[in-house]
Coordinates of C-alpha atoms in Angstrom, one line a residue:
M1 CA -11.5 31.0 -23.4
N2 CA -14.9 32.8 -23.1
R3 CA -16.2 33.6 -19.7
C4 CA -20.0 33.9 -19.6
L5 CA -21.3 34.4 -16.1
F6 CA -24.7 33.7 -14.6
S7 CA -25.2 34.3 -10.9
F8 CA -27.8 32.8 -8.6
L9 CA -28.4 34.8 -5.4
F10 CA -29.0 32.5 -2.6
A11 CA -29.5 35.0 0.2
S12 CA -33.1 35.0 1.4
T13 CA -34.0 32.3 -1.1
A14 CA -36.0 29.3 0.0
V15 CA -35.3 26.0 -1.8
V16 CA -38.2 23.6 -2.0
C17 CA -37.3 20.0 -2.7
S18 CA -39.6 17.1 -3.6
A19 CA -40.6 14.4 -1.2
Q20 CA -38.2 11.9 -2.8
S21 CA -35.7 10.0 -0.8
F22 CA -33.3 7.1 -0.9
Q23 CA -35.0 3.8 -0.3
N24 CA -34.1 0.5 1.4
P25 CA -31.0 1.5 3.3
R26 CA -28.7 -1.4 4.1
S27 CA -26.3 -1.5 7.0
I28 CA -22.8 -2.9 6.3
P29 CA -21.0 -3.9 9.5
V30 CA -17.4 -2.5 9.8
M31 CA -15.5 -4.4 12.5
D32 CA -13.7 -2.8 15.5
S33 CA -13.8 0.9 14.3
N34 CA -15.9 3.6 12.8
P35 CA -15.6 4.1 9.0
D36 CA -14.1 7.4 8.0
T37 CA -13.8 7.3 4.2
V38 CA -15.7 5.5 1.4
S39 CA -14.9 5.2 -2.3
V40 CA -16.3 3.0 -5.1
A41 CA -14.7 0.8 -7.8
D42 CA -15.2 -2.6 -9.4
L43 CA -12.4 -4.5 -7.8
N44 CA -13.1 -8.0 -9.1
N45 CA -14.3 -7.1 -12.7
D46 CA -17.8 -8.5 -12.2
G47 CA -19.5 -5.2 -13.3
M48 CA -20.7 -4.4 -9.9
P49 CA -19.5 -1.5 -7.7
D50 CA -17.5 -2.5 -4.7
L51 CA -16.7 -0.5 -1.6
I52 CA -13.3 0.7 -0.4
V53 CA -13.8 1.8 3.3
G54 CA -11.1 3.6 5.3
V55 CA -11.4 3.0 9.1
G56 CA -9.3 4.0 12.1
N57 CA -7.7 7.2 13.4
N58 CA -4.6 8.4 15.0
V59 CA -5.3 6.3 18.1
T60 CA -6.5 3.0 16.5
E61 CA -5.0 1.1 13.6
L62 CA -5.5 2.7 10.2
R63 CA -6.7 0.2 7.5
I64 CA -8.6 -0.2 4.3
E65 CA -11.5 -2.7 4.3
I66 CA -12.7 -4.1 0.9
F67 CA -16.4 -5.0 0.6
L68 CA -17.4 -6.9 -2.6
A69 CA -20.9 -6.5 -4.0
D70 CA -23.2 -9.4 -5.0
K71 CA -26.1 -9.5 -7.4
S72 CA -28.6 -9.1 -4.5
G73 CA -27.1 -5.7 -3.5
N74 CA -25.3 -7.1 -0.4
Y75 CA -21.7 -6.6 0.5
S76 CA -19.2 -9.0 2.1
L77 CA -15.8 -8.3 3.5
A78 CA -13.1 -9.6 1.1
S79 CA -9.8 -8.2 2.5
K80 CA -8.2 -5.8 4.8
I81 CA -5.1 -3.6 4.3
S82 CA -3.3 -2.3 7.3
L83 CA -1.8 1.1 6.6
P84 CA 1.5 2.3 8.1
S85 CA 1.3 5.1 10.6
G86 CA 1.1 8.5 8.8
V87 CA -0.5 7.2 5.6
S88 CA -3.8 8.7 4.6
L89 CA -7.1 6.8 4.4
L90 CA -7.9 8.7 1.2
C91 CA -6.6 6.1 -1.2
K92 CA -7.3 6.5 -4.9
P93 CA -8.6 3.5 -6.9
T94 CA -7.1 3.4 -10.4
D95 CA -5.4 1.0 -12.8
L96 CA -1.7 1.9 -12.4
N97 CA -0.1 -0.8 -14.5
G98 CA -2.7 -1.4 -17.3
D99 CA -3.6 -5.0 -16.4
K100 CA -7.4 -4.1 -16.2
K101 CA -7.3 -4.6 -12.4
I102 CA -8.0 -1.8 -10.0
D103 CA -5.1 -0.8 -7.8
L104 CA -5.0 1.5 -4.8
V105 CA -2.6 4.4 -4.3
C106 CA -2.3 6.2 -0.9
P107 CA -0.3 9.3 0.0
G108 CA 1.2 9.9 3.4
L109 CA 4.3 10.3 5.6
T110 CA 7.0 8.0 6.8
M111 CA 7.1 8.1 10.6
P112 CA 8.9 9.4 12.6
S113 CA 10.9 11.2 9.8
G114 CA 7.9 12.9 8.3
N115 CA 9.1 12.4 4.7
G116 CA 6.3 12.2 2.1
I117 CA 5.6 8.8 0.4
V118 CA 3.1 7.3 -2.0
L119 CA 2.1 3.7 -1.5
A120 CA 0.9 1.7 -4.5
Y121 CA -1.1 -1.5 -3.8
L122 CA -1.4 -3.5 -7.0
G123 CA -4.7 -5.3 -7.3
N124 CA -5.1 -9.0 -7.9
G125 CA -8.5 -8.6 -9.5
D126 CA -10.4 -10.4 -6.7
G127 CA -10.6 -7.7 -4.0
T128 CA -7.2 -8.5 -2.6
F129 CA -3.9 -6.5 -3.1
Q130 CA -0.2 -7.1 -3.2
A131 CA 2.4 -5.7 -0.8
P132 CA 2.8 -2.0 -1.2
I133 CA 5.3 -0.3 -3.5
S134 CA 6.7 2.8 -1.8
T135 CA 7.9 5.9 -3.6
A136 CA 9.6 8.7 -1.6
V137 CA 7.9 12.0 -2.4
G138 CA 9.5 14.9 -0.5
P139 CA 6.8 17.6 -0.5
L140 CA 3.8 15.6 0.8
N141 CA 2.3 16.1 4.2
Q142 CA -0.5 14.7 6.3
N143 CA -3.1 16.8 4.5
S144 CA -2.1 15.6 1.0
T145 CA -4.7 14.0 -1.2
I146 CA -4.5 12.3 -4.6
T147 CA -7.2 14.3 -6.5
A148 CA -6.9 12.8 -9.9
A149 CA -5.2 10.0 -11.9
A150 CA -4.6 10.2 -15.6
D151 CA -1.9 10.0 -18.3
M152 CA -0.7 13.6 -18.3
N153 CA 2.5 13.3 -20.4
G154 CA 1.4 10.9 -23.2
D155 CA 3.6 7.9 -22.2
G156 CA 0.7 5.5 -21.6
H157 CA 1.2 5.4 -17.9
V158 CA -1.1 6.7 -15.2
D159 CA 0.2 9.9 -13.4
L160 CA -1.1 11.4 -10.2
V161 CA -2.2 14.9 -9.4
V162 CA -1.5 15.4 -5.7
A163 CA -2.9 18.3 -3.7
L164 CA -0.6 19.2 -0.7
G165 CA -2.7 20.9 2.0
S166 CA -1.7 23.1 4.8
T167 CA -3.5 25.3 7.3
S168 CA -3.7 28.3 4.9
F169 CA -2.7 27.2 1.4
N170 CA -3.0 24.2 -0.9
Y171 CA -0.5 23.3 -3.7
I172 CA -0.7 20.9 -6.7
Y173 CA 2.1 18.6 -7.6
M174 CA 2.4 16.3 -10.6
L175 CA 3.7 12.8 -10.0
L176 CA 4.7 10.9 -13.1
G177 CA 4.1 7.1 -13.1
D178 CA 6.3 4.4 -14.7
G179 CA 3.5 1.9 -15.2
A180 CA 4.7 -0.4 -12.4
G181 CA 3.6 1.5 -9.3
H182 CA 6.5 3.9 -8.9
F183 CA 6.3 7.7 -9.3
T184 CA 8.6 10.7 -9.6
V185 CA 7.8 14.2 -8.6
S186 CA 7.7 16.1 -11.9
K187 CA 6.6 19.6 -11.2
F188 CA 5.1 22.0 -8.6
I189 CA 2.1 23.3 -10.6
G190 CA 0.8 26.1 -8.3
D191 CA -1.1 27.5 -5.4
T192 CA -4.7 26.5 -5.9
A193 CA -6.4 28.1 -2.8
T194 CA -8.3 24.8 -2.5
G195 CA -6.8 21.5 -3.3
N196 CA -9.2 19.2 -5.2
A197 CA -8.6 19.0 -9.0
T198 CA -10.4 17.8 -12.1
I199 CA -8.7 16.5 -15.3
A200 CA -10.3 17.6 -18.6
D201 CA -9.3 18.9 -22.0
V202 CA -10.8 22.4 -21.7
N203 CA -9.3 23.9 -24.9
S204 CA -9.9 20.9 -27.2
D205 CA -6.3 20.4 -28.1
G206 CA -6.3 16.7 -27.1
I207 CA -4.1 17.4 -24.1
P208 CA -5.4 17.0 -20.5
D209 CA -5.6 20.1 -18.4
I210 CA -6.1 20.6 -14.6
L211 CA -9.0 22.5 -13.1
S212 CA -8.7 23.2 -9.4
A213 CA -11.6 23.5 -7.0
G214 CA -10.5 27.0 -6.3
G215 CA -11.1 28.1 -9.8
F216 CA -7.6 27.8 -11.1
V217 CA -7.1 26.4 -14.7
F218 CA -3.8 24.9 -15.7
I219 CA -3.4 24.3 -19.5
G220 CA -1.3 21.2 -20.2
K221 CA 1.5 21.1 -22.7
G222 CA 1.4 17.3 -23.1
D223 CA 4.6 16.5 -21.3
G224 CA 3.4 16.8 -17.7
T225 CA 4.1 20.5 -17.6
F226 CA 1.7 23.4 -17.9
S227 CA 1.9 26.7 -19.8
T228 CA -1.0 28.8 -18.6
N229 CA -2.5 29.5 -15.2
L230 CA -6.0 31.0 -15.6
Q231 CA -7.2 32.3 -12.2
Y232 CA -10.8 32.7 -11.2
H233 CA -10.8 33.4 -7.5
F234 CA -13.7 31.5 -5.9
A235 CA -14.2 29.6 -2.6
S236 CA -15.1 26.4 -4.4
C237 CA -15.8 25.1 -7.9
I238 CA -17.3 22.0 -9.4
Y239 CA -17.1 21.1 -13.1
A240 CA -19.7 19.5 -15.4
D241 CA -21.2 19.7 -18.9
F242 CA -24.1 21.8 -17.8
E243 CA -25.3 22.7 -21.3
K244 CA -24.8 19.3 -22.9
T245 CA -22.3 20.7 -25.4
N246 CA -19.5 18.2 -24.7
K247 CA -17.6 21.1 -23.0
L248 CA -17.0 21.4 -19.3
S249 CA -18.3 24.5 -17.4
A250 CA -17.8 25.5 -13.8
A251 CA -20.2 26.2 -11.0
C252 CA -18.4 28.3 -8.4
A253 CA -19.4 29.6 -5.0
S254 CA -18.2 33.1 -3.8
G255 CA -19.0 35.5 -1.1
D256 CA -18.1 35.3 2.6
D257 CA -21.4 36.7 4.0
Q258 CA -25.1 36.2 3.4
A259 CA -25.6 39.5 1.6
H260 CA -23.0 38.6 -1.1
A261 CA -23.5 34.8 -1.3
R262 CA -23.7 33.8 -5.0
V263 CA -23.0 30.8 -7.2
W264 CA -21.5 31.7 -10.6
L265 CA -21.9 29.5 -13.7
L266 CA -18.8 29.9 -16.0
L267 CA -19.4 28.6 -19.5
W268 CA -16.4 27.8 -21.6

């Protein structure tokens, strides 16, 4: 893997943006509570992006509200999902069982025991969801997020990459799916410094790899395990095909003071 670095010094640099802005903002009422999270997916297979809104907090009821889009750009409330206490609002939309309908999978804790769980809500294809399927997952905590969903071991079923957060470290775990909404903890992958992850084939071997937001690269073996941990220590990284070469590169931030604040572009 080649590592070509270009740095952009942001200290004492003014950025001038054009006068462009978003137009025609629309307000979508969310009943009883303030929204906390938003994600997008086509939940009723009409080709339009629908909204998955997480509302509530530790005091009020936690729930997911589903807003379906129409051709005029308006959204209407289609369903609500009440989440058990301890379950995260950061639910991941993905098709878990291959029926072409978007499902939701949510990490969290069982209360009051504090044991980790993953709840899978299978979609009906109309913006509503079935009763949750619960899988016990020991290592999760309240800071856990499902950062990616993909088939990591070649069995045709969606697996989950879960980042377990704490006050000082983040770890990545692999959860292997059975195609019916159940998961098993396969492997502790490593300490990532920051938890978010991207799935991509960075070495062109046809096997998905994991790239963490902290600049850690885990090379997949095709069975849900990983053989190599390449470490580029940064505060935060994002990944995209910056050079239009059909290969991912990384833009990473480093420096903890203004004099050393840089963004590095890593080209693979």
